[in-house]
Coordinates of C-alpha atoms and ligand atoms in Angstrom, one line a residue:
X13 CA -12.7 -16.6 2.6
X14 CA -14.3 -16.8 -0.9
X15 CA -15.5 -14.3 -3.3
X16 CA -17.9 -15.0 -5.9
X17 CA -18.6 -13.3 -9.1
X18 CA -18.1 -9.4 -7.4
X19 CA -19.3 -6.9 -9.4
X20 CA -18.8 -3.0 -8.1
X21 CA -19.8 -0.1 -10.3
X22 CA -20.1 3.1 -10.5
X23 CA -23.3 4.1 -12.8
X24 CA -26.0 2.0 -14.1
X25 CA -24.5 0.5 -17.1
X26 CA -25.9 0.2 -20.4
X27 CA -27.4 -2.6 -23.1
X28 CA -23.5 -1.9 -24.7
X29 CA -21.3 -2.2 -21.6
X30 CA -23.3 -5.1 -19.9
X31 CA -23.2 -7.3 -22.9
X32 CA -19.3 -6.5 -23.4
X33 CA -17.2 -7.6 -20.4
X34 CA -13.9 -6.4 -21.5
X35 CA -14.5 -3.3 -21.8
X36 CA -11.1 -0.9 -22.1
X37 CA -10.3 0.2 -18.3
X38 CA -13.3 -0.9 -17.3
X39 CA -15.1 2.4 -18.4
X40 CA -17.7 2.1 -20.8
X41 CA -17.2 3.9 -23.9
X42 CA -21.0 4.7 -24.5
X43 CA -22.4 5.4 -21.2
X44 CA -19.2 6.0 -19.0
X45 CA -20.1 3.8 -16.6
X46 CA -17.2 2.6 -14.8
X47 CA -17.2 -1.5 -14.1
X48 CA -14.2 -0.9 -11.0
X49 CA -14.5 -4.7 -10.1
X50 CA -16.1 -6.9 -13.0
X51 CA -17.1 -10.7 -11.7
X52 CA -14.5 -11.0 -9.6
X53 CA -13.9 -14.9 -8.0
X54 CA -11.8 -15.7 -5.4
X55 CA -10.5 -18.0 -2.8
X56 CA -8.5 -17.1 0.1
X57 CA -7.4 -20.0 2.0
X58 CA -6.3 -20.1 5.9
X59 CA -3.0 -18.5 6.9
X60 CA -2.3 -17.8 2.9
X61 CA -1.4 -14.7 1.5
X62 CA -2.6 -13.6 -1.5
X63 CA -1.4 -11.0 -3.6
X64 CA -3.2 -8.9 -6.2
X65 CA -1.2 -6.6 -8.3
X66 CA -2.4 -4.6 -11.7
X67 CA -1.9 -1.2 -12.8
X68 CA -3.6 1.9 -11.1
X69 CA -7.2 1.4 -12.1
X70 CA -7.5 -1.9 -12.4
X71 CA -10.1 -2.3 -9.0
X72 CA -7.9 -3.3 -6.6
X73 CA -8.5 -0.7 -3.7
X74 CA -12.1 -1.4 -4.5
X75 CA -12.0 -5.1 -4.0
X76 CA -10.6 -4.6 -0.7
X77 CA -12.7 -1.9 0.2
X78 CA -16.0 -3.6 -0.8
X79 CA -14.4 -6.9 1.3
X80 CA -14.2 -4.8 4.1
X81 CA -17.8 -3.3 3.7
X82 CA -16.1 0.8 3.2
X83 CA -17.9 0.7 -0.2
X84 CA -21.3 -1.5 -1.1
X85 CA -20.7 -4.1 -4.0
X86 CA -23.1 -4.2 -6.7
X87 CA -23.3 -7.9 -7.0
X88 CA -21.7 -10.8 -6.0
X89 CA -21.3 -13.1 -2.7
X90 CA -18.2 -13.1 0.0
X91 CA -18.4 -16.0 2.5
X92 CA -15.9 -16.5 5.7
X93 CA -15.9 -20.4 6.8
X94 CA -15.4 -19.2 10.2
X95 CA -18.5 -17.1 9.9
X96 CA -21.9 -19.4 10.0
X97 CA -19.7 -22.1 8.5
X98 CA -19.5 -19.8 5.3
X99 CA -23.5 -20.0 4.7
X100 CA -23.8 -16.3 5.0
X101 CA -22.8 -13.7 2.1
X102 CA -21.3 -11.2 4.3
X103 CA -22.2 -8.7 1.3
X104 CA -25.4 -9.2 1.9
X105 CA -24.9 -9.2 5.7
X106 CA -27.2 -6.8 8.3
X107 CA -24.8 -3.3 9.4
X108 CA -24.8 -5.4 13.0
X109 CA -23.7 -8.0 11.4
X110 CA -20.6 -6.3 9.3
X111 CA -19.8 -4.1 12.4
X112 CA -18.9 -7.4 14.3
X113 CA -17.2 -8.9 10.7
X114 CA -14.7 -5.6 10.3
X115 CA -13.8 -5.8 14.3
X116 CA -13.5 -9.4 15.0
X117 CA -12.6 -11.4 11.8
X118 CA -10.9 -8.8 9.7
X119 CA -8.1 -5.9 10.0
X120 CA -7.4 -3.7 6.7
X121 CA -4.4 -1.6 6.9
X122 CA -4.8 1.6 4.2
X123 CA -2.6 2.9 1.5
X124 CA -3.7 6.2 3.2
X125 CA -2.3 6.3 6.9
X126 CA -4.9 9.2 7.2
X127 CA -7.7 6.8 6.3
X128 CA -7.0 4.3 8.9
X129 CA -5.6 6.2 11.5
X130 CA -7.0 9.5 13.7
X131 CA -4.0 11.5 13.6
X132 CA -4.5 13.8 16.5
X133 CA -5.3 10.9 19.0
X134 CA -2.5 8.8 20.6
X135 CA -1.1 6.0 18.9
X136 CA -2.1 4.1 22.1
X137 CA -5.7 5.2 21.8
X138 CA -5.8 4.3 17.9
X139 CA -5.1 0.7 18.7
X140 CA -7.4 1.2 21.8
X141 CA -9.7 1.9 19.7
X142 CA -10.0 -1.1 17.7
X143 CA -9.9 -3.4 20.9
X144 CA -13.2 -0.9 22.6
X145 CA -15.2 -1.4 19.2
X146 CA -14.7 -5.3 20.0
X147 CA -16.4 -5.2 23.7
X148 CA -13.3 -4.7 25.7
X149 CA -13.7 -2.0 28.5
X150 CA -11.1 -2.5 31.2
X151 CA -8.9 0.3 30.6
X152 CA -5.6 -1.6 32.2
X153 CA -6.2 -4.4 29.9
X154 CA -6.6 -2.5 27.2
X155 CA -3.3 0.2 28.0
X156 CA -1.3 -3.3 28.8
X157 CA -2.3 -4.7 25.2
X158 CA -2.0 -1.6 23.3
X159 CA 1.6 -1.2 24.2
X160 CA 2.5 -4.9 23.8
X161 CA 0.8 -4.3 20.0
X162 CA 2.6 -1.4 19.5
X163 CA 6.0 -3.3 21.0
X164 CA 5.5 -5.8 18.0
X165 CA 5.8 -3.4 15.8
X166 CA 8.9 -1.9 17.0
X167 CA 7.1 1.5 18.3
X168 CA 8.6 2.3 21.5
X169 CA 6.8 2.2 24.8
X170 CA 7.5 5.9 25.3
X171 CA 6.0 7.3 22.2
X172 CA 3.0 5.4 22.6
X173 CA 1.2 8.6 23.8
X174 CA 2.5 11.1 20.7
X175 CA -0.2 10.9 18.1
X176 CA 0.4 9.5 14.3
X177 CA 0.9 12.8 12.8
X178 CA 4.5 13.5 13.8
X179 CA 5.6 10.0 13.3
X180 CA 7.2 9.0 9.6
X181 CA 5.4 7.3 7.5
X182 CA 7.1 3.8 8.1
X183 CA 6.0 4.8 11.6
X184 CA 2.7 5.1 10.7
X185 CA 2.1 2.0 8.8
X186 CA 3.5 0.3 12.1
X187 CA 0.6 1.2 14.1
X188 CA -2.4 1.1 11.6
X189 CA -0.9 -2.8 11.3
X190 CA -0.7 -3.0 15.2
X191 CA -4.4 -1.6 14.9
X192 CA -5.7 -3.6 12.0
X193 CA -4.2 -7.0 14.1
X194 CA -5.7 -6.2 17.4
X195 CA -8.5 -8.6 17.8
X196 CA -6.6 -11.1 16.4
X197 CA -8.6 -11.1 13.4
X198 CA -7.8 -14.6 11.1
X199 CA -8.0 -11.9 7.8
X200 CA -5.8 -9.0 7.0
X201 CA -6.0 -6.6 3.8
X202 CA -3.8 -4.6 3.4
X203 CA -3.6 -2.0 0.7
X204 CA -0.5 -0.6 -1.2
X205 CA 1.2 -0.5 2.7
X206 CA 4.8 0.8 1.6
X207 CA 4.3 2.8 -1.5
X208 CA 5.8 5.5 -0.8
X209 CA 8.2 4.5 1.3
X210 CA 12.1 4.7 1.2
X211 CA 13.0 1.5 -0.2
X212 CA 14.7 0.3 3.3
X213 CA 12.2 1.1 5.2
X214 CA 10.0 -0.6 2.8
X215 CA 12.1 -3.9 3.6
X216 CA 11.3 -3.2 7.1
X217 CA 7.8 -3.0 6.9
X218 CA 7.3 -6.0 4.7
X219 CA 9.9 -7.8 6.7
X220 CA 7.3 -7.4 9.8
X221 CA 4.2 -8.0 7.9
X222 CA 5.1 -11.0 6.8
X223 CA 6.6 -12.2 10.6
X224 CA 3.1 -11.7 11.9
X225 CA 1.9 -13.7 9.3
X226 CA 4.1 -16.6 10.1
X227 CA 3.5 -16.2 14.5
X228 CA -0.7 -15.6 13.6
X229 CA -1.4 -17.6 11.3
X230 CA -3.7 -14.7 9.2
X231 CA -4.4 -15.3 5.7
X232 CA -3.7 -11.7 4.2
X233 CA -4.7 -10.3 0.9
X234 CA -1.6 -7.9 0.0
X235 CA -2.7 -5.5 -3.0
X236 CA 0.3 -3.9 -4.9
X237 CA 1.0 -2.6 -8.1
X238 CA 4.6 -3.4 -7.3
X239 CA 5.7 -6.5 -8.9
X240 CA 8.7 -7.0 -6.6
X241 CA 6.0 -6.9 -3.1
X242 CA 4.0 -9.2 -4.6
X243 CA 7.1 -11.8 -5.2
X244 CA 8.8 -11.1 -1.5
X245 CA 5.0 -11.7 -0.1
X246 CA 2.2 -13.4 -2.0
X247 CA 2.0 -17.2 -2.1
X248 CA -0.5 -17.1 -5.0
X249 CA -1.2 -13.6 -6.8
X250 CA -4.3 -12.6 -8.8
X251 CA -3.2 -10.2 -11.9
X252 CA -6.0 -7.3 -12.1
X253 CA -6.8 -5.1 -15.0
X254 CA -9.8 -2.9 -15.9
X255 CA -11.8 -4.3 -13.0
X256 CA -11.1 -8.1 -14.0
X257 CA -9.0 -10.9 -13.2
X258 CA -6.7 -11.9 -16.3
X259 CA -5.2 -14.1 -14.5
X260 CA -3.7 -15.8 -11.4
X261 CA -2.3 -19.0 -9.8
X262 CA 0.8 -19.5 -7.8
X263 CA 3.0 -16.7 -7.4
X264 CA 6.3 -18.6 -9.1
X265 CA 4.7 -19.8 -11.8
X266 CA 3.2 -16.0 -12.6
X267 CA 6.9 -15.0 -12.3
X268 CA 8.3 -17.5 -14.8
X269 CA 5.8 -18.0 -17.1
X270 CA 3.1 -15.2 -17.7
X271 CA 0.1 -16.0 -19.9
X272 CA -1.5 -13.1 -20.3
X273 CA 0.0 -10.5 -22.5
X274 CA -0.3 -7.7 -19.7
X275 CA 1.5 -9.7 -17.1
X276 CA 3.9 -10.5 -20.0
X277 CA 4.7 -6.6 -19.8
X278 CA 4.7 -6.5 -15.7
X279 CA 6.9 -9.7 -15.5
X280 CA 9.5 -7.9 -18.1
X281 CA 9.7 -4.5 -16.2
X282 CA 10.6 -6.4 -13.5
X283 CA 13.9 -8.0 -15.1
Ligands
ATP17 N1 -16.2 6.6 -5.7 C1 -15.9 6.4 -7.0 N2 -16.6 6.9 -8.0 C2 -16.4 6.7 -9.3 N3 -15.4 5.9 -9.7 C3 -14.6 5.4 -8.8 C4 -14.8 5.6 -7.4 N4 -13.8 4.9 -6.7 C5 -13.1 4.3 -7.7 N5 -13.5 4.6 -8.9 C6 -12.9 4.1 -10.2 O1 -12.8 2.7 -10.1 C7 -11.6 2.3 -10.8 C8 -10.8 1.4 -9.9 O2 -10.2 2.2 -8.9 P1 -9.3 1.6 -7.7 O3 -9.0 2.7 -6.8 O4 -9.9 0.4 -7.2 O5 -8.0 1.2 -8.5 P2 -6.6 0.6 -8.0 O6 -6.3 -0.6 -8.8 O7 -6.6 0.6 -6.5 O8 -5.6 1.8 -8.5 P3 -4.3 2.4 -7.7 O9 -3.2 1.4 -8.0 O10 -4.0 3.7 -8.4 O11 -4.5 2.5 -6.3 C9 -11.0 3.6 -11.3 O12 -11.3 3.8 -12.6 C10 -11.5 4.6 -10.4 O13 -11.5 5.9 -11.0
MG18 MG1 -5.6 1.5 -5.0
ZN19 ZN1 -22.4 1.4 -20.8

C-alpha cells in the first residue's frame, strides 16, 4: 500500500494556515481550522509492519481511519498493488468499491473495543459477521471458522457464545483481532490495541499480533504513542506530530539516532 500527500481537515482553512504548513498542533491560530493529517506520504510494503507513534493529537487515529474509509480525506491518493495493480486511488474509490476494500483486503482492530465490536452479540457472531459481509453464507462453514479464529486467539471454544461485554479487555482485543483477520485480509491497522492494558497482558496481546503476522504474512500498520510497542513491533516507524510526518525510517536507527528534536524527547523518555 502507498499513501500520497493525505491531507484530512476539519474546517476550510484559510489564506494564513494553507500557506504555513507547520502550523503548532496542526490547529490554525487564525481560523482554527484543524489540519489532523497534513500531506502525509507513505509506503507500506508486503508482510511489513509499520509503526507510527506521536503524541495524542498528532493524526494518527485519523490516518488509519481515513485508510480504512471511517472518515473521508480531504486530499490525497491511497493505492493497494493487489487492488487494480495499484492504478486506483482507493480514496477516490465508489462506496461498492470501499465496502469490498474494508472486507476483503483490510482488517482494523480499534483502540475502542466498543467501536469495533457489537457488545451484546456473541463473540462467535462478531467474527461471523465479518466473514457474511465477504459473501460467505453457509452457516457450518462459517460456525467451524469462527471458532478456529477465535481458537487462535486463545478464546476458548466454550465462550464463544458469551458476548464481548463481560469479557476483559485483553479478551476483547482478542476477538476484534480474530475479526479484523477473518478474510485473510493482506493489511491490518491496528490502533492503540493495548493501551490500557495491564502491562502482562499487554505482552500477551503483542506477543500474538505479531505471531499472526509472521504465519500470514499481513503487512500491519501499528499506531502507538508508546515508544516501547513501536520498538517490540514496527520494522520501520513514521514519527507523527501536529498532523505531519517529522520523520521516519527504520525502527533501530529511530531508536539510536533521532533527528528530529521531538523524537529526541520520545527516544529519551524511553531510557
Ligand atoms: N471529528 C473531528 N472533528 C474535529 N476535529 C477532530 C475530529 N477528529 C479528530 N480531530 C482532531 O484531529 C487531531 C488529530 O486527532 P487524532 O485522534 O487523529 O490524534 P491521535 O494521534 O490519534 O491522538 P491519540 O494518541 O490521543 O489517540 C486532533 O486535534 C483532534 O482533535
Ligand atoms: Mg488515536
Ligand atoms: Zn487558517
Amino acid at each position: 500500500m502507498e499513501g500520497k500527500h493525505i491531507t484530512v481537515r476539519f474546517g476550510e482553512g484559510c489564506d494564513y494556515c494553507r500557506s504555513h504548513p507547520e502550523i503548532e498542533r496542526g490547529r490554525c491560530p487564525k481560523c482554527h481550522t484543524i489540519w489532523a493529517v497534513r500531506d502525509v506520504s507513505f509506503q507500506l510494503f508486503p508482510g511489513e509492519i509499520l509503526g507510527i507513534v506521536g503524541e495524542s493529537g498528532s493524526g494518527k487515529s485519523t490516518l488509519l481511519r481515513a485508510l480504512y474509509f471511517d472518515r473521508p480525506a480531504t486530499s490525497g491518493e491511497a493505492h493497494i498493488s493487489l487492488y487494480h495493480q495499484g492504478q486506483v486511488n482507493i480514496l477516490q474509490a465508489s462506496s461498492q468499491q470501499k465496502r469490498y476494500l474494508r472486507n476483503h483486503l483490510m482488517g482494523m482492530v480499534y483502540q475502542n473495543p466498543m467501536l469495533g465490536l457489537r457488545m451484546g452479540l456473541s463473540s462467535g457472531a462478531n467474527v461471523a459477521e465479518k466473514l457474511i459481509a465477504a459473501g460467505n453464507r453457509n452457516a457450518g462453514e462459517m460456525i467451524g471458522r469462527s471458532q478456529q479464529l477465535l481458537r487462535h486467539v486463545e478464546i476458548p471454544v466454550e465462550r464463544m457464545k458469551e458476548a464481548p461485554a463481560v469479557f476483559s479487555g485483553g479478551m476483547q482485543q482478542r476477538v476484534q483481532i480474530s475479526k479484523a483477520t477473518a478474510n485473510n485480509p493482506p493489511i491490518l491497522f491496528l490502533d492503540e490495541v493495548t493501551t490500557g492494558l495491564d502491562l502482562s497482558v499487554q505482552a500477551k496481546v503483542l506477543d500474538l499480533i505479531r505471531s499472526i503476522q509472521k504465519e500470514l504474512g499481513i503487512a500491519m500498520m501499528v499506531v502507538s504513542h508508546d515508544l516501547a510497542v513501536i520498538r517490540m513491533m514496527a520494522d520501520r516507524t513514521m514519527v507523527m506530530l501536529g498532523g505531519r510526518v517529522v520523520e521516519e525510517g527504520l525502527t533501530d536507527q529511530i531508536l539510536e539516532d533521532p533527528i528530529h528534536e521531538y523524537t529526541q524527547t520520545l527516544v529519551s523518555s524511553l531510557l
